[in-house]
mmCIF file with all atom_site columns, C-alpha atoms in Angstrom:
data_model
loop_
_atom_site.group_PDB
_atom_site.id
_atom_site.type_symbol
_atom_site.label_atom_id
_atom_site.label_alt_id
_atom_site.label_comp_id
_atom_site.label_asym_id
_atom_site.label_entity_id
_atom_site.label_seq_id
_atom_site.pdbx_PDB_ins_code
_atom_site.Cartn_x
_atom_site.Cartn_y
_atom_site.Cartn_z
_atom_site.occupancy
_atom_site.B_iso_or_equiv
_atom_site.pdbx_formal_charge
_atom_site.auth_seq_id
_atom_site.auth_comp_id
_atom_site.auth_asym_id
_atom_site.auth_atom_id
_atom_site.pdbx_PDB_model_num
ATOM 1  C CA . UNK A 1 1  ? 1.518  -19.318 -6.651  1.00 0.00 ? 10 UNK A CA 1
ATOM 2  C CA . UNK A 1 2  ? 3.393  -16.586 -4.786  1.00 0.00 ? 11 UNK A CA 1
ATOM 3  C CA . UNK A 1 3  ? 5.804  -14.249 -6.539  1.00 0.00 ? 12 UNK A CA 1
ATOM 4  C CA . UNK A 1 4  ? 8.327  -12.057 -4.758  1.00 0.00 ? 13 UNK A CA 1
ATOM 5  C CA . UNK A 1 5  ? 9.624  -8.993  -6.606  1.00 0.00 ? 14 UNK A CA 1
ATOM 6  C CA . UNK A 1 6  ? 12.842 -7.386  -5.390  1.00 0.00 ? 15 UNK A CA 1
ATOM 7  C CA . UNK A 1 7  ? 14.203 -4.195  -6.901  1.00 0.00 ? 16 UNK A CA 1
ATOM 8  C CA . UNK A 1 8  ? 17.576 -2.829  -5.934  1.00 0.00 ? 17 UNK A CA 1
ATOM 9  C CA . UNK A 1 9  ? 20.602 -1.086  -7.293  1.00 0.00 ? 18 UNK A CA 1
ATOM 10 C CA . UNK A 1 10 ? 23.943 -2.850  -7.420  1.00 0.00 ? 19 UNK A CA 1
ATOM 11 C CA . UNK A 1 11 ? 27.400 -1.325  -7.586  1.00 0.00 ? 20 UNK A CA 1
ATOM 12 C CA . UNK A 1 12 ? 28.520 -3.608  -10.465 1.00 0.00 ? 21 UNK A CA 1
ATOM 13 C CA . UNK A 1 13 ? 26.063 -5.793  -12.380 1.00 0.00 ? 22 UNK A CA 1
ATOM 14 C CA . UNK A 1 14 ? 28.671 -8.314  -13.574 1.00 0.00 ? 23 UNK A CA 1
ATOM 15 C CA . UNK A 1 15 ? 29.959 -8.894  -10.033 1.00 0.00 ? 24 UNK A CA 1
ATOM 16 C CA . UNK A 1 16 ? 26.414 -9.097  -8.660  1.00 0.00 ? 25 UNK A CA 1
ATOM 17 C CA . UNK A 1 17 ? 25.398 -11.587 -11.368 1.00 0.00 ? 26 UNK A CA 1
ATOM 18 C CA . UNK A 1 18 ? 28.225 -13.970 -10.424 1.00 0.00 ? 27 UNK A CA 1
ATOM 19 C CA . UNK A 1 19 ? 27.004 -14.016 -6.809  1.00 0.00 ? 28 UNK A CA 1
ATOM 20 C CA . UNK A 1 20 ? 23.373 -14.402 -7.906  1.00 0.00 ? 29 UNK A CA 1
ATOM 21 C CA . UNK A 1 21 ? 24.145 -17.304 -10.255 1.00 0.00 ? 30 UNK A CA 1
ATOM 22 C CA . UNK A 1 22 ? 26.203 -19.063 -7.568  1.00 0.00 ? 31 UNK A CA 1
ATOM 23 C CA . UNK A 1 23 ? 23.165 -18.853 -5.250  1.00 0.00 ? 32 UNK A CA 1
ATOM 24 C CA . UNK A 1 24 ? 20.864 -20.961 -7.480  1.00 0.00 ? 33 UNK A CA 1
ATOM 25 C CA . UNK A 1 25 ? 21.381 -24.165 -5.525  1.00 0.00 ? 34 UNK A CA 1
ATOM 26 C CA . UNK A 1 26 ? 20.299 -22.383 -2.325  1.00 0.00 ? 35 UNK A CA 1
ATOM 27 C CA . UNK A 1 27 ? 17.252 -21.017 -4.140  1.00 0.00 ? 36 UNK A CA 1
ATOM 28 C CA . UNK A 1 28 ? 16.259 -24.481 -5.363  1.00 0.00 ? 37 UNK A CA 1
ATOM 29 C CA . UNK A 1 29 ? 16.801 -26.062 -1.943  1.00 0.00 ? 38 UNK A CA 1
ATOM 30 C CA . UNK A 1 30 ? 14.588 -23.408 -0.333  1.00 0.00 ? 39 UNK A CA 1
ATOM 31 C CA . UNK A 1 31 ? 11.458 -23.459 -2.455  1.00 0.00 ? 40 UNK A CA 1
ATOM 32 C CA . UNK A 1 32 ? 12.209 -21.216 -5.440  1.00 0.00 ? 41 UNK A CA 1
ATOM 33 C CA . UNK A 1 33 ? 10.281 -22.741 -8.351  1.00 0.00 ? 42 UNK A CA 1
ATOM 34 C CA . UNK A 1 34 ? 11.232 -20.146 -10.975 1.00 0.00 ? 43 UNK A CA 1
ATOM 35 C CA . UNK A 1 35 ? 13.252 -16.947 -11.102 1.00 0.00 ? 44 UNK A CA 1
ATOM 36 C CA . UNK A 1 36 ? 14.012 -14.122 -13.500 1.00 0.00 ? 45 UNK A CA 1
ATOM 37 C CA . UNK A 1 37 ? 16.338 -11.121 -13.588 1.00 0.00 ? 46 UNK A CA 1
ATOM 38 C CA . UNK A 1 38 ? 15.513 -7.797  -15.255 1.00 0.00 ? 47 UNK A CA 1
ATOM 39 C CA . UNK A 1 39 ? 17.723 -4.746  -15.828 1.00 0.00 ? 48 UNK A CA 1
ATOM 40 C CA . UNK A 1 40 ? 16.438 -1.219  -16.270 1.00 0.00 ? 49 UNK A CA 1
ATOM 41 C CA . UNK A 1 41 ? 16.775 -0.016  -19.852 1.00 0.00 ? 50 UNK A CA 1
ATOM 42 C CA . UNK A 1 42 ? 18.281 3.228   -18.526 1.00 0.00 ? 51 UNK A CA 1
ATOM 43 C CA . UNK A 1 43 ? 20.594 1.855   -15.821 1.00 0.00 ? 52 UNK A CA 1
ATOM 44 C CA . UNK A 1 44 ? 22.079 -1.662  -16.040 1.00 0.00 ? 53 UNK A CA 1
ATOM 45 C CA . UNK A 1 45 ? 22.795 -1.579  -12.281 1.00 0.00 ? 54 UNK A CA 1
ATOM 46 C CA . UNK A 1 46 ? 19.065 -1.112  -11.488 1.00 0.00 ? 55 UNK A CA 1
ATOM 47 C CA . UNK A 1 47 ? 17.909 -4.713  -11.080 1.00 0.00 ? 56 UNK A CA 1
ATOM 48 C CA . UNK A 1 48 ? 14.541 -6.341  -10.478 1.00 0.00 ? 57 UNK A CA 1
ATOM 49 C CA . UNK A 1 49 ? 14.427 -10.047 -9.684  1.00 0.00 ? 58 UNK A CA 1
ATOM 50 C CA . UNK A 1 50 ? 11.418 -12.304 -9.318  1.00 0.00 ? 59 UNK A CA 1
ATOM 51 C CA . UNK A 1 51 ? 11.198 -15.570 -7.420  1.00 0.00 ? 60 UNK A CA 1
ATOM 52 C CA . UNK A 1 52 ? 8.160  -17.834 -7.548  1.00 0.00 ? 61 UNK A CA 1
ATOM 53 C CA . UNK A 1 53 ? 7.093  -20.098 -4.683  1.00 0.00 ? 62 UNK A CA 1
ATOM 54 C CA . UNK A 1 54 ? 4.294  -22.604 -4.139  1.00 0.00 ? 63 UNK A CA 1
ATOM 55 C CA . UNK A 1 55 ? 3.048  -20.825 -1.015  1.00 0.00 ? 64 UNK A CA 1
ATOM 56 C CA . UNK A 1 56 ? 3.382  -17.500 0.812   1.00 0.00 ? 65 UNK A CA 1
ATOM 57 C CA . UNK A 1 57 ? 4.970  -19.381 3.718   1.00 0.00 ? 66 UNK A CA 1
ATOM 58 C CA . UNK A 1 58 ? 7.736  -20.726 1.469   1.00 0.00 ? 67 UNK A CA 1
ATOM 59 C CA . UNK A 1 59 ? 8.419  -17.195 0.223   1.00 0.00 ? 68 UNK A CA 1
ATOM 60 C CA . UNK A 1 60 ? 8.562  -15.808 3.761   1.00 0.00 ? 69 UNK A CA 1
ATOM 61 C CA . UNK A 1 61 ? 10.943 -18.559 4.898   1.00 0.00 ? 70 UNK A CA 1
ATOM 62 C CA . UNK A 1 62 ? 13.246 -17.914 1.935   1.00 0.00 ? 71 UNK A CA 1
ATOM 63 C CA . UNK A 1 63 ? 13.302 -14.147 2.526   1.00 0.00 ? 72 UNK A CA 1
ATOM 64 C CA . UNK A 1 64 ? 14.401 -14.716 6.134   1.00 0.00 ? 73 UNK A CA 1
ATOM 65 C CA . UNK A 1 65 ? 17.440 -16.849 5.248   1.00 0.00 ? 74 UNK A CA 1
ATOM 66 C CA . UNK A 1 66 ? 20.703 -15.515 6.624   1.00 0.00 ? 75 UNK A CA 1
ATOM 67 C CA . UNK A 1 67 ? 22.370 -17.004 3.525   1.00 0.00 ? 76 UNK A CA 1
ATOM 68 C CA . UNK A 1 68 ? 20.229 -14.686 1.389   1.00 0.00 ? 77 UNK A CA 1
ATOM 69 C CA . UNK A 1 69 ? 21.201 -11.619 3.412   1.00 0.00 ? 78 UNK A CA 1
ATOM 70 C CA . UNK A 1 70 ? 24.859 -12.583 3.177   1.00 0.00 ? 79 UNK A CA 1
ATOM 71 C CA . UNK A 1 71 ? 24.672 -13.090 -0.595  1.00 0.00 ? 80 UNK A CA 1
ATOM 72 C CA . UNK A 1 72 ? 23.004 -9.704  -1.016  1.00 0.00 ? 81 UNK A CA 1
ATOM 73 C CA . UNK A 1 73 ? 25.805 -8.018  0.945   1.00 0.00 ? 82 UNK A CA 1
ATOM 74 C CA . UNK A 1 74 ? 28.467 -9.894  -1.040  1.00 0.00 ? 83 UNK A CA 1
ATOM 75 C CA . UNK A 1 75 ? 26.761 -9.008  -4.317  1.00 0.00 ? 84 UNK A CA 1
ATOM 76 C CA . UNK A 1 76 ? 27.129 -5.281  -3.745  1.00 0.00 ? 85 UNK A CA 1
ATOM 77 C CA . UNK A 1 77 ? 23.563 -4.179  -3.140  1.00 0.00 ? 86 UNK A CA 1
ATOM 78 C CA . UNK A 1 78 ? 23.392 -0.364  -2.824  1.00 0.00 ? 87 UNK A CA 1
ATOM 79 C CA . UNK A 1 79 ? 20.835 0.835   -0.281  1.00 0.00 ? 88 UNK A CA 1
ATOM 80 C CA . UNK A 1 80 ? 17.723 -1.000  0.846   1.00 0.00 ? 89 UNK A CA 1
ATOM 81 C CA . UNK A 1 81 ? 15.826 -3.111  -1.681  1.00 0.00 ? 90 UNK A CA 1
ATOM 82 C CA . UNK A 1 82 ? 12.160 -2.582  -2.462  1.00 0.00 ? 91 UNK A CA 1
ATOM 83 C CA . UNK A 1 83 ? 10.296 -5.868  -1.953  1.00 0.00 ? 92 UNK A CA 1
ATOM 84 C CA . UNK A 1 84 ? 6.704  -6.769  -2.733  1.00 0.00 ? 93 UNK A CA 1
ATOM 85 C CA . UNK A 1 85 ? 4.875  -10.091 -2.644  1.00 0.00 ? 94 UNK A CA 1
ATOM 86 C CA . UNK A 1 86 ? 1.911  -10.972 -4.862  1.00 0.00 ? 95 UNK A CA 1
ATOM 87 C CA . UNK A 1 87 ? -0.437 -13.915 -5.321  1.00 0.00 ? 96 UNK A CA 1
ATOM 88 C CA . UNK A 1 88 ? -1.468 -15.085 -8.773  1.00 0.00 ? 97 UNK A CA 1
ATOM 89 C CA . UNK A 1 89 ? -5.259 -15.173 -9.073  1.00 0.00 ? 98 UNK A CA 1
#
């Protein structure tokens, strides 16, 4: 199991969440098995999301989708996200 963590700030959580929720069908069609969204207790626009995949290759393919980049721009991401990939052992 491969999990991708992405932390980023958004300009408006409610607007970002609408874009994120509308993207679920793309996630499912591209190997996302499970996902979760977390907000910082101190800043509701500081978001961490997790996406789980069956393989590292599936995660890499998903992260390279132009549709994903477009959704992130539309969702109001501020600055560059911090991304890390882990394997469950």
